[in-house]
Tab-separated table of C-alpha atoms in Angstrom:
chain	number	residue	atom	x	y	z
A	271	UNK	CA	22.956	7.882	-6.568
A	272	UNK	CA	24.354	4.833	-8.439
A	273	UNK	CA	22.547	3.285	-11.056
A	274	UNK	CA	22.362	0.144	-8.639
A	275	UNK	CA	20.663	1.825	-6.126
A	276	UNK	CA	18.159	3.645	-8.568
A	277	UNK	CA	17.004	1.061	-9.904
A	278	UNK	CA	14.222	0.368	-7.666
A	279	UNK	CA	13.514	2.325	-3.929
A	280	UNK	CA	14.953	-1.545	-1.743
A	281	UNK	CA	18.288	-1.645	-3.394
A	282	UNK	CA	20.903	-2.632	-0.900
A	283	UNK	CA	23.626	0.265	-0.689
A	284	UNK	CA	26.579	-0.936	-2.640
A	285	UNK	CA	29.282	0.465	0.019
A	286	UNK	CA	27.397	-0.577	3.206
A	287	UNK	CA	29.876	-3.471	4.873
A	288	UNK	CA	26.664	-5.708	5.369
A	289	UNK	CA	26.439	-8.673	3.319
A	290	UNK	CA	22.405	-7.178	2.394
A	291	UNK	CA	20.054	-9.142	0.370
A	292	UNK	CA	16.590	-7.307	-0.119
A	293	UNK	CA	13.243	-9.018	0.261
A	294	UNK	CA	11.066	-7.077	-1.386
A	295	UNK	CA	10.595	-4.161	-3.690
A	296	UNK	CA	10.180	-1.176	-1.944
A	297	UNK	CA	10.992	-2.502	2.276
A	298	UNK	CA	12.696	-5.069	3.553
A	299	UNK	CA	16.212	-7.114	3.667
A	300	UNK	CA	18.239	-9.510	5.574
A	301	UNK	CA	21.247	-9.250	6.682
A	302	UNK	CA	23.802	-12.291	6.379
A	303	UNK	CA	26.737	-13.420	8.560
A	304	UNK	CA	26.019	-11.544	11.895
A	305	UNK	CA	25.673	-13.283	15.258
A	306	UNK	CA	23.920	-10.296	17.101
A	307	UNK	CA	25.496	-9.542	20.263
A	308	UNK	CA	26.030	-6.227	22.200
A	309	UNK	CA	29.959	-6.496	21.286
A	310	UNK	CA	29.793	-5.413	18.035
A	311	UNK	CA	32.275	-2.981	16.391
A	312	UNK	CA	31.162	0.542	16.212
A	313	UNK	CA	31.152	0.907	12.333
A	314	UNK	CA	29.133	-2.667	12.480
A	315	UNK	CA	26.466	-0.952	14.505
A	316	UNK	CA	26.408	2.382	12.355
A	317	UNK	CA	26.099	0.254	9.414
A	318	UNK	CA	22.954	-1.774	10.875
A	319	UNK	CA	21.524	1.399	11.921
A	320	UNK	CA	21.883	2.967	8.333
A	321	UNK	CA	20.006	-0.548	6.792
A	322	UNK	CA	17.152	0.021	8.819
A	323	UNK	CA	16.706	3.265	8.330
A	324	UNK	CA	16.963	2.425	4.278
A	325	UNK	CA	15.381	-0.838	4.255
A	326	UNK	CA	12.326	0.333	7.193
A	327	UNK	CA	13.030	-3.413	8.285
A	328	UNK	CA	15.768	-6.045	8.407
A	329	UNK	CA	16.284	-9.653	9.415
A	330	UNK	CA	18.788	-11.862	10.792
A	331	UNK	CA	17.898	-15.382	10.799
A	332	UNK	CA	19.243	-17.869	12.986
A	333	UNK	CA	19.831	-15.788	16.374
A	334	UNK	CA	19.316	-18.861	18.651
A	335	UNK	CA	22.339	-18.038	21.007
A	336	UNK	CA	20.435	-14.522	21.539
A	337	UNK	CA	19.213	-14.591	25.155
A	338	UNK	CA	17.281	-12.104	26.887
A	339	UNK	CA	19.953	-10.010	28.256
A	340	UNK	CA	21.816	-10.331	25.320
A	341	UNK	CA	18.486	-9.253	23.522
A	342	UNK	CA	18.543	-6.287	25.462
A	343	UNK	CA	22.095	-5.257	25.588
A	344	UNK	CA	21.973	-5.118	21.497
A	345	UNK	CA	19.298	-2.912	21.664
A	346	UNK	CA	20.913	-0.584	23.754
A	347	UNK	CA	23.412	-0.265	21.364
A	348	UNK	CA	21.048	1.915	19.029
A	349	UNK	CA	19.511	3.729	22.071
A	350	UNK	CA	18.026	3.616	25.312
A	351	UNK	CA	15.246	0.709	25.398
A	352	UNK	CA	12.507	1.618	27.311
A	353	UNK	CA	9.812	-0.835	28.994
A	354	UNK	CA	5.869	-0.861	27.259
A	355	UNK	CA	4.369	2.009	28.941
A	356	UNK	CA	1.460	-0.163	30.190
A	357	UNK	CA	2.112	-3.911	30.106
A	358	UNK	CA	4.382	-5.067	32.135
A	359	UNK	CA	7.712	-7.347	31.269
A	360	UNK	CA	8.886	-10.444	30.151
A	361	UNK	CA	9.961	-12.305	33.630
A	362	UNK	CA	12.987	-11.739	34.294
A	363	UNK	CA	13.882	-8.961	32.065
A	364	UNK	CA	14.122	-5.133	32.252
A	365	UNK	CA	12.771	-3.760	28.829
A	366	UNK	CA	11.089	-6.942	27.036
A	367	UNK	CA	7.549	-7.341	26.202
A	368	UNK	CA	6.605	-11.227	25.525
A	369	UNK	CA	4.310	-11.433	22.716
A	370	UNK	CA	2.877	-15.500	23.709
A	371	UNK	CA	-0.239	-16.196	21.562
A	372	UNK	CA	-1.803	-19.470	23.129
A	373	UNK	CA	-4.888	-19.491	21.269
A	374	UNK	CA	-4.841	-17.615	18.181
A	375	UNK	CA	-4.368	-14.395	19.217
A	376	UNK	CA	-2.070	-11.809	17.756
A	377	UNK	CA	-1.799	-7.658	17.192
A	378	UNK	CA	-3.604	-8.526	13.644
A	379	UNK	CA	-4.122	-5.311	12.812
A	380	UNK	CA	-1.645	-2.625	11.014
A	381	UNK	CA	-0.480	-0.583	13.579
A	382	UNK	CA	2.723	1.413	14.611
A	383	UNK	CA	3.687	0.601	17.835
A	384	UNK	CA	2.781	2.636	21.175
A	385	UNK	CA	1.645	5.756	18.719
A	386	UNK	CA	-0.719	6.661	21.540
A	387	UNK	CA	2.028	8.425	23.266
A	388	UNK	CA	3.946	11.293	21.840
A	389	UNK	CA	7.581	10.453	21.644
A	390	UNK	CA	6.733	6.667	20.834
A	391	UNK	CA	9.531	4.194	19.730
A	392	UNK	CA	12.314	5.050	17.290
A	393	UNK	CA	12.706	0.830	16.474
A	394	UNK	CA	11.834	-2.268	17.556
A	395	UNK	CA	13.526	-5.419	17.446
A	396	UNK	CA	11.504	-8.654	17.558
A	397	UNK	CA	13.079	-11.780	18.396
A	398	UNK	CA	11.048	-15.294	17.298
A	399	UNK	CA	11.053	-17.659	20.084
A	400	UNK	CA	8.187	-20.403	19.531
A	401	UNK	CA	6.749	-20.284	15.867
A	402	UNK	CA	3.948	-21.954	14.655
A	403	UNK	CA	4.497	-24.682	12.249
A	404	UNK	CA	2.556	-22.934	9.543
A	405	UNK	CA	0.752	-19.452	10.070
A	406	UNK	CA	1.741	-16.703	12.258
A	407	UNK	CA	3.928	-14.575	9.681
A	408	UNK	CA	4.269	-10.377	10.439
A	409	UNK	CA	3.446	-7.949	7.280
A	410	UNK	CA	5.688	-4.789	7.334
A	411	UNK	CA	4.640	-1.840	5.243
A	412	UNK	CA	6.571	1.343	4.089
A	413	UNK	CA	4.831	4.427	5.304
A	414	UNK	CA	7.295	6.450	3.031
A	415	UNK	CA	6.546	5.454	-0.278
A	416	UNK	CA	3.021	5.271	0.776
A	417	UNK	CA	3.272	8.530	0.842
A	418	UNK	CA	5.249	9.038	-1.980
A	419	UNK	CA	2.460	7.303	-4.178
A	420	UNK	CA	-0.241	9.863	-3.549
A	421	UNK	CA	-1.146	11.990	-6.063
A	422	UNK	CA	-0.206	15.489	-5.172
A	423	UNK	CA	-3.585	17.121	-4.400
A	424	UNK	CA	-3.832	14.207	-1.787
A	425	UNK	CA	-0.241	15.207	-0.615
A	426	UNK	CA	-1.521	18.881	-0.297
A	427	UNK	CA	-3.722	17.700	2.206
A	428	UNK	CA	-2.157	15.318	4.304
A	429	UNK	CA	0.669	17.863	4.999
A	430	UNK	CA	-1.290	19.921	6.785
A	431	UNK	CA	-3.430	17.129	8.744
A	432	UNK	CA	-3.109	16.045	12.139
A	433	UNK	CA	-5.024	12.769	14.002
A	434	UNK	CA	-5.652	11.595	17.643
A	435	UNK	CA	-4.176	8.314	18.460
A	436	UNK	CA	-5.113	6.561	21.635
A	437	UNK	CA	-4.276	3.007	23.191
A	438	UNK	CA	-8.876	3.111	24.286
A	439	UNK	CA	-9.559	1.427	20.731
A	440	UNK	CA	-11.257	-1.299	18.919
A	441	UNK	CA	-10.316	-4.509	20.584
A	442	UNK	CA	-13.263	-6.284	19.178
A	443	UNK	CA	-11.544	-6.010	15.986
A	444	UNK	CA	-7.853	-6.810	17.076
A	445	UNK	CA	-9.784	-10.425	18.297
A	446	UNK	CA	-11.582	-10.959	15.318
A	447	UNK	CA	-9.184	-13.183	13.723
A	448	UNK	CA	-8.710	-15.541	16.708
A	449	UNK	CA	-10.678	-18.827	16.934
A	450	UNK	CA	-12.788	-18.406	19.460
A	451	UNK	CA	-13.877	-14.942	17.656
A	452	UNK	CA	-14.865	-11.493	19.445
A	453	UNK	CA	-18.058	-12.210	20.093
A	454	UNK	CA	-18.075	-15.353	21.510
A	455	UNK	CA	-17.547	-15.444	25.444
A	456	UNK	CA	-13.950	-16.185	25.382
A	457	UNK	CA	-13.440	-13.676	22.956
A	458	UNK	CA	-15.279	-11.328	24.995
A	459	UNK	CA	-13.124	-12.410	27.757
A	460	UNK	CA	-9.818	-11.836	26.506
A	461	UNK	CA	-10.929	-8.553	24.459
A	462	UNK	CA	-11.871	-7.408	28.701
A	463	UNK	CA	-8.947	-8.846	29.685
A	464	UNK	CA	-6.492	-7.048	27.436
A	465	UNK	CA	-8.265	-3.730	27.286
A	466	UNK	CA	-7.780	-4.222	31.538
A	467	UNK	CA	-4.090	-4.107	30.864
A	468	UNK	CA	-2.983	-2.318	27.985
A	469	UNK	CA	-5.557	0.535	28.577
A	470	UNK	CA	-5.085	0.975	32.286
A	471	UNK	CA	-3.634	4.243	31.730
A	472	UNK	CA	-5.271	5.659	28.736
A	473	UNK	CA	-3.757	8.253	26.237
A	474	UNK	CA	-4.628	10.837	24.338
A	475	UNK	CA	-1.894	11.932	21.543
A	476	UNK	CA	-1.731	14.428	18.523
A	477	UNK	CA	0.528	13.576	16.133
A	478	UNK	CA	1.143	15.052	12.534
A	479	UNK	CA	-0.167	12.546	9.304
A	480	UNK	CA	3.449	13.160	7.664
A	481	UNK	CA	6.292	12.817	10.018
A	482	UNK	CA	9.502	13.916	8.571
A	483	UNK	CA	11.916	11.237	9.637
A	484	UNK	CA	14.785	12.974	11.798
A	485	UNK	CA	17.459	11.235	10.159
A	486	UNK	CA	16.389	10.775	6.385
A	487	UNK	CA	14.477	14.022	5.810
A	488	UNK	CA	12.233	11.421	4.185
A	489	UNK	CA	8.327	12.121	4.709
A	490	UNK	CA	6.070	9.463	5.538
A	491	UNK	CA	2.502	8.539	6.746
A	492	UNK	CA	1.432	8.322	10.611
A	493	UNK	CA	-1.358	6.258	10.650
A	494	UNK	CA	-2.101	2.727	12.113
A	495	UNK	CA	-5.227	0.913	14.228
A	496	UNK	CA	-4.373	3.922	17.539
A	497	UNK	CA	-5.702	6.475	15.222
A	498	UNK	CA	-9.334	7.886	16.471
A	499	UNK	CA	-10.165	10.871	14.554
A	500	UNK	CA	-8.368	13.850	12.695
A	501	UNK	CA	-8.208	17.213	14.189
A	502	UNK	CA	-10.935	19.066	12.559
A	503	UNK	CA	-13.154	16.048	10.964
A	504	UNK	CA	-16.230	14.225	12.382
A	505	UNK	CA	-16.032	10.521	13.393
A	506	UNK	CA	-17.662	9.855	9.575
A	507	UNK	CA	-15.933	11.480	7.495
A	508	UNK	CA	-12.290	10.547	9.692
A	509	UNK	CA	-12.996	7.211	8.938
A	510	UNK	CA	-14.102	7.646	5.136
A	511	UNK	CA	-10.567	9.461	4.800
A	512	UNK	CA	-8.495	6.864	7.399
A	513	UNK	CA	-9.174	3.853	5.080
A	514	UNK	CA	-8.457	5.878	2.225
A	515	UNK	CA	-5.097	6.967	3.325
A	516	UNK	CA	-4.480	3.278	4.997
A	517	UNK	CA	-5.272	1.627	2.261
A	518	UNK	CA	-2.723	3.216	0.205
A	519	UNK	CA	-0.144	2.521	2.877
A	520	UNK	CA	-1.105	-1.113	3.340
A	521	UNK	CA	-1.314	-2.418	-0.198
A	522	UNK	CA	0.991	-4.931	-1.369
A	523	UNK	CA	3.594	-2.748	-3.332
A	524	UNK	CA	4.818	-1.499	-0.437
A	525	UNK	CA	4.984	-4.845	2.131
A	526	UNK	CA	6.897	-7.139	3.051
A	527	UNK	CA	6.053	-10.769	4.608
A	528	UNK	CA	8.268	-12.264	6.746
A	529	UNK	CA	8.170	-16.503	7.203
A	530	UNK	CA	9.667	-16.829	10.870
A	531	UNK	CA	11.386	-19.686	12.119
A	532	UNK	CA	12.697	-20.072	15.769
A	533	UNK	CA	15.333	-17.610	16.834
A	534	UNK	CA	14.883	-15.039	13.396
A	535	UNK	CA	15.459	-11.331	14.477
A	536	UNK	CA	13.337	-8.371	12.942
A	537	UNK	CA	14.657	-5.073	13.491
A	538	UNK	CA	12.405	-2.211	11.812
A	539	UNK	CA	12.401	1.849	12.279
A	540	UNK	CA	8.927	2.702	13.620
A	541	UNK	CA	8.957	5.615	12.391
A	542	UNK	CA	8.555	4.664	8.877
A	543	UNK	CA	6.386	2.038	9.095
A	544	UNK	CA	3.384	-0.325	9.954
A	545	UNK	CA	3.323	-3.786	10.896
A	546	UNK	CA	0.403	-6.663	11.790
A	547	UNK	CA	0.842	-10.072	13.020
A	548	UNK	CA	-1.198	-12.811	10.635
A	549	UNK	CA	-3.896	-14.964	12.908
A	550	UNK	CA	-4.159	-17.699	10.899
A	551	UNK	CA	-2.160	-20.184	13.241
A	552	UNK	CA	-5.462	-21.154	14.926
A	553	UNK	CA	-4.437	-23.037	18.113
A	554	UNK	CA	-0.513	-23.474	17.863
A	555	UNK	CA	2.026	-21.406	20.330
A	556	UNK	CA	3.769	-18.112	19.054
A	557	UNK	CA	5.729	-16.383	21.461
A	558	UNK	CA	8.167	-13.575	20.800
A	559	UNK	CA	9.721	-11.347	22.358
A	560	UNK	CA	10.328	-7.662	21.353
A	561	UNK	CA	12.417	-4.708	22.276
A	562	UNK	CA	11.763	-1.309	21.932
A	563	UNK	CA	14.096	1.748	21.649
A	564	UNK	CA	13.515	5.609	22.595
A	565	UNK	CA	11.927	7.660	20.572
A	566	UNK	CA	11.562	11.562	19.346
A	567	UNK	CA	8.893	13.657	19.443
A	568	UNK	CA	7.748	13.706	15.607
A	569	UNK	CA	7.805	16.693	13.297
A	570	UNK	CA	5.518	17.409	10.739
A	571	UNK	CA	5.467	19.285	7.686
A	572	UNK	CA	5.257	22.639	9.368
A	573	UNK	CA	7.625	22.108	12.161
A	574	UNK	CA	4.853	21.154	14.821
A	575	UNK	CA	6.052	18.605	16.887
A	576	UNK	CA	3.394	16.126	18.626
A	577	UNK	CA	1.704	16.516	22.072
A	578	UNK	CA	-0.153	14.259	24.801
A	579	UNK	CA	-3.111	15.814	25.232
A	580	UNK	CA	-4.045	13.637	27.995
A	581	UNK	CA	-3.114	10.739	29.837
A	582	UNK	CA	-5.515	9.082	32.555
A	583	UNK	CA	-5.613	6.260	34.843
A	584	UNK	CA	-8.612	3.841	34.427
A	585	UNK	CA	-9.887	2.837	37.857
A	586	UNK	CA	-10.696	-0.636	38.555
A	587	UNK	CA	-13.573	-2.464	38.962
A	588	UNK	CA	-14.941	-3.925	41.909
């Protein structure tokens, strides 16, 4: 390791290609003088694909040329994208889920995305389409040196700990932040509405507390708003130890805020991370659009890989 990249855990590689600029201290970097495309040269790609792996998260500002398709065809340069496995797409596209907030509503919680499954998303790439002129920033946070930070007898027991996640949550609390509130009709409204959609197939997943990454080696913390319990703990004392655990993955050492404008790309491995949208944009438009990539079945500590442990269709109401 060079004495560059020692220095602190975000250091951009000194022999990467990339013209890399880090954000922040320990996630986070953008990378100049790319228009993203699906044309790329191999050793371009590779070199992209080794960034976010190092940096958890990257961005390329500027991609206003970056349609749909061509959204999708650069994602399928890392992997096979695959569609949300229960809201449906973006008109007029195969794999793209549109992220529109019309009234103050965003995914304002830390989560990892579509953990409720077991082979959930290796990245996904997030393209900024209508911004808000103030408010509506995303918060990225570094699940590995989260983990790295715990002192060891909290180490000693995370390895060997395993949690439920499911997409049936708290959607009173994902509302919370919008202006109309959870509790108010509308709120209650749109909190119906969404659970309608995004749990009409409801999962059940068990997934390890420390993935090992299957690229890095690199352990880090599985956590997130789909978590419901952990194997072995009552509802209590799970959530006594969840917002322990969270709250050393979420504190400000190891995020990273990103400022969007229109057309900004954020590509991040979700695998090593958390993210939340910030709901402070009150009435203005957001809409983004995201793409997601393939995933692996994680691997924890012990070599136990994750399993659905159900997965049931929610019948409608009449």
């Amino acid at each position: 390791m060079s004495t560059i990249v020692a220095t602190y855990p975000n250091a951009a590689d000194p022999s990467s290609p990339l013209d890399i600029i880090p954000v922040a201290g320990r996630i986070g970097a953008v990378i100049n003088g790319l228009s993203l495309s699906d044309d790329l040269d191999d050793a371009i790609i590779a070199a992209i694909d080794a960034a976010v792996i190092r940096h958890k998260v990257v961005f390329f500002r500027g991609q206003t040329g970056l349609t749909d398709a061509a959204h999708e065809a650069f994602a399928a340069r890392f992997g096979d994208p695959v569609a949300h496995p229960t809201v449906p797409v973006a008109q007029g596209s195969r794999y793209l889920l549109e992220l529109d907030s019309k009234e103050g509503y965003a995914a304002s919680s830390w989560h990892t995305d579509v953990t409720f499954v077991d082979a959930y998303p290796k990245a996904s790439i997030l393209r900024g389409i209508t911004i808000p002129d103030a408010g509506g920033d995303t918060i990225w946070a570094n699940g590995e040196t989260a983990y790295e930070g715990l002192p060891e007898p909290q180490r000693q027991l995370v390895n060997h700990l395993w949690a439920i996640h499911s997409n049936d949550y708290d959607y009173a609390a994902l509302l919370a932040n919008a202006p109309s509130g959870a509790n108010s009709h509308e709120g209650r409204k749109r909190q119906e509405q969404h659970r309608a959609v995004f749990a009409s197939t409801v999962y059940e997943t068990e997934h390890p507390v420390v993935r090992v990454h299957p690229v890095s080696g690199q352990r880090s913390l599985l956590l997130g708003h789909f978590v419901r319990r952990f194997v072995g703990f009552n509802e209590a004392d799970s959530a006594r130890l969840f917002n322990i655990l969270q709250d050393h993955v979420t504190k400000p050492e190891n995020t990273v805020r990103w400022r969007w404008a229109p057309g900004d790309v954020a590509f991040w491995d979700n695998r090593s991370t958390q993210h939340r949208a910030v709901a402070d944009f009150g009435l203005q438009r957001r809409t983004l659009r995201r793409a997601t990539i393939n995933g692996e079945v994680p691997v924890g500590v012990d070599g136990r890989h994750s399993r659905t442990i159900s997965k049931e269709m929610q019948k409608a109401e009449a």
